[in-house]
Tab-separated table of C-alpha atoms in Angstrom:
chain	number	residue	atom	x	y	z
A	1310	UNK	CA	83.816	91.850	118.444
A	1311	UNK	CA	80.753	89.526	116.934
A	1312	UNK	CA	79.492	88.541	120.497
A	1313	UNK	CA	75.963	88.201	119.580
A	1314	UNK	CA	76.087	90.159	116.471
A	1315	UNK	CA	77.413	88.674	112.848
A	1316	UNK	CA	80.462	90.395	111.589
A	1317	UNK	CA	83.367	89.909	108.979
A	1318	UNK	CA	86.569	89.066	109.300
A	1319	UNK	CA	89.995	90.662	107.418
A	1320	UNK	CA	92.860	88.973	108.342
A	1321	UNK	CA	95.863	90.336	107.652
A	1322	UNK	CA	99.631	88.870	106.423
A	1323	UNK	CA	101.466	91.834	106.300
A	1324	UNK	CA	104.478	92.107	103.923
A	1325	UNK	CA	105.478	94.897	101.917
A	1326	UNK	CA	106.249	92.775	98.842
A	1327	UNK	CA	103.780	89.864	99.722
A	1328	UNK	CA	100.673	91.152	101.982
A	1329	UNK	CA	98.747	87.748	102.153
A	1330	UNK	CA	94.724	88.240	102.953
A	1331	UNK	CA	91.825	86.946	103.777
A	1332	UNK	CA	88.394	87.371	104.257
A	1333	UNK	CA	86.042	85.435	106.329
A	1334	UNK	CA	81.993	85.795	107.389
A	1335	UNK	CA	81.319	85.061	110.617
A	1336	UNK	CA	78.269	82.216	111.199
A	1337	UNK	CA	76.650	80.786	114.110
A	1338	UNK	CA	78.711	79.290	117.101
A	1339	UNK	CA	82.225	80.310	116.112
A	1340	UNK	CA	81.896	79.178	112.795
A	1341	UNK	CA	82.941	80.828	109.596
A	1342	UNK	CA	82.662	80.986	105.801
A	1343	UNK	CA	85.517	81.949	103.604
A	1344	UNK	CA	84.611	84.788	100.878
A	1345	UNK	CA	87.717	85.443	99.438
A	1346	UNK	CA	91.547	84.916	100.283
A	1347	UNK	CA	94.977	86.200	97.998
A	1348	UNK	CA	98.154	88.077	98.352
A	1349	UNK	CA	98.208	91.881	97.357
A	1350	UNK	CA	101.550	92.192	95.471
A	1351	UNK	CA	104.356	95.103	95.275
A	1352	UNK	CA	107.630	95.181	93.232
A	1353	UNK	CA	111.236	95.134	94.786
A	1354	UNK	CA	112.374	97.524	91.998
A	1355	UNK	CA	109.539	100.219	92.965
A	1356	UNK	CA	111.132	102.145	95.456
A	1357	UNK	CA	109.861	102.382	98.596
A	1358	UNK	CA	107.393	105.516	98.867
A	1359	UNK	CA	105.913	103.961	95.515
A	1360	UNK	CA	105.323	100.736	96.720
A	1361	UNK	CA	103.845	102.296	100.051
A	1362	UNK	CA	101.149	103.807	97.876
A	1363	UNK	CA	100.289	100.686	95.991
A	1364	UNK	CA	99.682	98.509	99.121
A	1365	UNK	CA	97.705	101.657	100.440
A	1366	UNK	CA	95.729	101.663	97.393
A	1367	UNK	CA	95.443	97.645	97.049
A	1368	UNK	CA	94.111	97.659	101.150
A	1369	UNK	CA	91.693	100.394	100.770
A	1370	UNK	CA	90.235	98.441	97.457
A	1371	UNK	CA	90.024	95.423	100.079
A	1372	UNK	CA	88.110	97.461	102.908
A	1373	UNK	CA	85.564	99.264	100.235
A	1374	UNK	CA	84.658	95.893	98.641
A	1375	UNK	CA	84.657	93.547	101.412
A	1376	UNK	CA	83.874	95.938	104.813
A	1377	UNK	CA	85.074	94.188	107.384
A	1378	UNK	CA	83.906	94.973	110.904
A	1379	UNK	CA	86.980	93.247	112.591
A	1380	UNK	CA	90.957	93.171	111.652
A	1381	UNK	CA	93.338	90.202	112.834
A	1382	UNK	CA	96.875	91.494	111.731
A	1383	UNK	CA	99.931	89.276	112.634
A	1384	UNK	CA	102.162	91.308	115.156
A	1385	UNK	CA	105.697	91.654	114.349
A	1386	UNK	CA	107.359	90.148	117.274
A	1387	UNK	CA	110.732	89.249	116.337
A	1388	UNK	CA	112.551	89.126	113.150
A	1389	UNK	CA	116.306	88.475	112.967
A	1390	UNK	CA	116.273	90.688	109.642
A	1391	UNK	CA	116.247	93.813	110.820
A	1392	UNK	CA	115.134	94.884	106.625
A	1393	UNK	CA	112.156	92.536	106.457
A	1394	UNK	CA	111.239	93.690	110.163
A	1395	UNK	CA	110.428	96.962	109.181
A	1396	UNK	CA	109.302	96.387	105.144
A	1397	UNK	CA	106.533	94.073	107.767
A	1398	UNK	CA	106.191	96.721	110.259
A	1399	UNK	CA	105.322	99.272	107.469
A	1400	UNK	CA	103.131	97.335	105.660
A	1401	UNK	CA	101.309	96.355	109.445
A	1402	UNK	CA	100.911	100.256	110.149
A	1403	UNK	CA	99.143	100.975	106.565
A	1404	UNK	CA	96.530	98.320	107.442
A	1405	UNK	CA	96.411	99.183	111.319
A	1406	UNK	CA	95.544	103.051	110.183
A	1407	UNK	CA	93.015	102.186	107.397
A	1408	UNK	CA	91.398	99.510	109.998
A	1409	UNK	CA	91.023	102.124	112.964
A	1410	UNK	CA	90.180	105.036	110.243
A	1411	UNK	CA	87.434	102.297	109.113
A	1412	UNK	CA	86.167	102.115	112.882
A	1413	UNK	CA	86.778	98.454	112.607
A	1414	UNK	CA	87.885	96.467	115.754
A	1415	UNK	CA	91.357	95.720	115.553
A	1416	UNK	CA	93.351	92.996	117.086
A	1417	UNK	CA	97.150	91.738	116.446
A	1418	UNK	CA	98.303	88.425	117.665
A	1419	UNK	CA	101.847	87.110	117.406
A	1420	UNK	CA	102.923	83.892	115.108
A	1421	UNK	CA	102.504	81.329	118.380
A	1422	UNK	CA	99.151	83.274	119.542
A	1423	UNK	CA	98.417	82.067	115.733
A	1424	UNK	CA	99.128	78.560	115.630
A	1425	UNK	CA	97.553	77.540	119.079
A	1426	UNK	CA	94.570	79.063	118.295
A	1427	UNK	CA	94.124	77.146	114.839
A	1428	UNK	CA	96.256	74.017	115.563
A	1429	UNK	CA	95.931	73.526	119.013
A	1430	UNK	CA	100.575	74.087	119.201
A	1431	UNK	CA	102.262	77.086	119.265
A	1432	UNK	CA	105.271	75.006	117.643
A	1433	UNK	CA	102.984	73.761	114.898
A	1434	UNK	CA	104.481	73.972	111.126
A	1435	UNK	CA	103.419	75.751	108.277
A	1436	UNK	CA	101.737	72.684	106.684
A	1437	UNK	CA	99.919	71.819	110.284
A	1438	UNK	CA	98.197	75.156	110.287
A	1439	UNK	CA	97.333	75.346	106.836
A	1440	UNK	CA	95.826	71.561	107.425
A	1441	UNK	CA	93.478	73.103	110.114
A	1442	UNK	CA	92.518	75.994	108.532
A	1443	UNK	CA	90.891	73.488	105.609
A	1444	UNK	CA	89.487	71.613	108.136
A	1445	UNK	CA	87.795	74.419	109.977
A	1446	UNK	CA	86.822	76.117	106.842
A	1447	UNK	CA	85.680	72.908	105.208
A	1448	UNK	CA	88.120	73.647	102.399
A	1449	UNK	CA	88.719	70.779	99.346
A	1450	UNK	CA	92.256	71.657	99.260
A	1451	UNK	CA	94.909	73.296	101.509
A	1452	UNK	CA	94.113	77.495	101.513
A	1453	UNK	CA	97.892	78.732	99.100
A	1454	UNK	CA	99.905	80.561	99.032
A	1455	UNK	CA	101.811	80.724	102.664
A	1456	UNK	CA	100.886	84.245	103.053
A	1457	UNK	CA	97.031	84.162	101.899
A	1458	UNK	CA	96.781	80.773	104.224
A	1459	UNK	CA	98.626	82.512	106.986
A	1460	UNK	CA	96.064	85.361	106.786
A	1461	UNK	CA	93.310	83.002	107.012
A	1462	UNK	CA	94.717	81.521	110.151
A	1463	UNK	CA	95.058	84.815	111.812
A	1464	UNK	CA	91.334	85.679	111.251
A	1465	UNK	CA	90.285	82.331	112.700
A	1466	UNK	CA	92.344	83.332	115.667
A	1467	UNK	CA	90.576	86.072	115.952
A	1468	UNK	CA	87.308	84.607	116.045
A	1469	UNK	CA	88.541	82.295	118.115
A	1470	UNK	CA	89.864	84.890	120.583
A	1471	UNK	CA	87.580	87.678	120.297
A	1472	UNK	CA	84.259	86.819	122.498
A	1473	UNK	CA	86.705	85.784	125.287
A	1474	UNK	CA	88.458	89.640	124.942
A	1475	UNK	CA	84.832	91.310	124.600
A	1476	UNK	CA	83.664	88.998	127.965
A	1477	UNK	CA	87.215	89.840	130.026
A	1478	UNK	CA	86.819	93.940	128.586
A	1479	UNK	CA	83.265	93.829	129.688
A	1480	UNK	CA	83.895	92.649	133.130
A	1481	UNK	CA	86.650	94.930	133.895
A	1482	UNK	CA	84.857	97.447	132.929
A	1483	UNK	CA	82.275	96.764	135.663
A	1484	UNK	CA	84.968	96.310	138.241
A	1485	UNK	CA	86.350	99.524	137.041
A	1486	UNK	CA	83.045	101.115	137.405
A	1487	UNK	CA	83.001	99.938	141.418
């Protein structure tokens, strides 16, 4: 996790037919630059297998071009549709396989996790996060669509999460080592 060393930053909207991304270079002090931010796309008349392979496909395009040493994906938590839950846990296990296959660092933080990192809430709205995401990334307008913004938040979570995981890791490791 980019204590004391740069890194990049994919975070991860999963969906099977909207898979929001975004890709972020870590800077000095917690700071980060956006590079590049979208929403990998699948058809709801593919079936299922074929639309598996496309999102495979589109995410290992995303890891070979941008190489990302770290991987913020939003944990599936809850989901009253018990269809969606799954379409969003598949999608989440393509990029949680190509991330550890990658030897990327890999961290999954649920929707509240999300929005008190970025807005400072865990009730916050959609349009308070994606308000503080252009803020923190210095943005002209707000990051769109919902799923490539969402993304974004979730690897500003991570970077705002990270050093304090490496720092609590590290230290009980040492009182493991006692």
């Amino acid at each position: 996790m980019f204590v004391g060393r740069p890194g990049r930053i994919l975070g991860i909207d999963p969906g099977l037919t909207r898979c929001g991304y975004a890709v972020l270079d870590v800077e000095g002090h917690g700071g980060a630059k956006a590079v590049s931010l979208g929403v990998l796309r699948t058809s709801p008349q593919d079936e299922l297998p074929t639309r598996l392979a496309q999102l495979q496909a589109d995410l290992r395009s995303l890891f070979d071009e941008f190489q990302p040493t770290d991987v913020s994906v939003e944990r599936v938590f809850f989901q009253a549709n018990v269809r969606t839950a799954m379409s969003v846990g598949q999608a989440s296990g393509l990029v949680l396989a190509e991330a550890a296959t990658r030897g990327c660092v890999v961290a999954q933080y649920t929707p509240t996790q999300v929005k008190e990192s970025v807005a400072g809430w865990g009730a916050a709205g959609k349009p308070e996060v994606q308000k503080m995401v252009q803020i923190r990334l210095g943005l002209t307008n707000l990051p769109k669509p919902a799923d490539a913004a969402d993304a974004v938040a979730l690897a500003l979570c991570h970077l705002a999460v990270a050093p304090y995981s490496s720092r609590v890791a590290a230290a009980a490791r040492i009182e493991a080592a006692r």
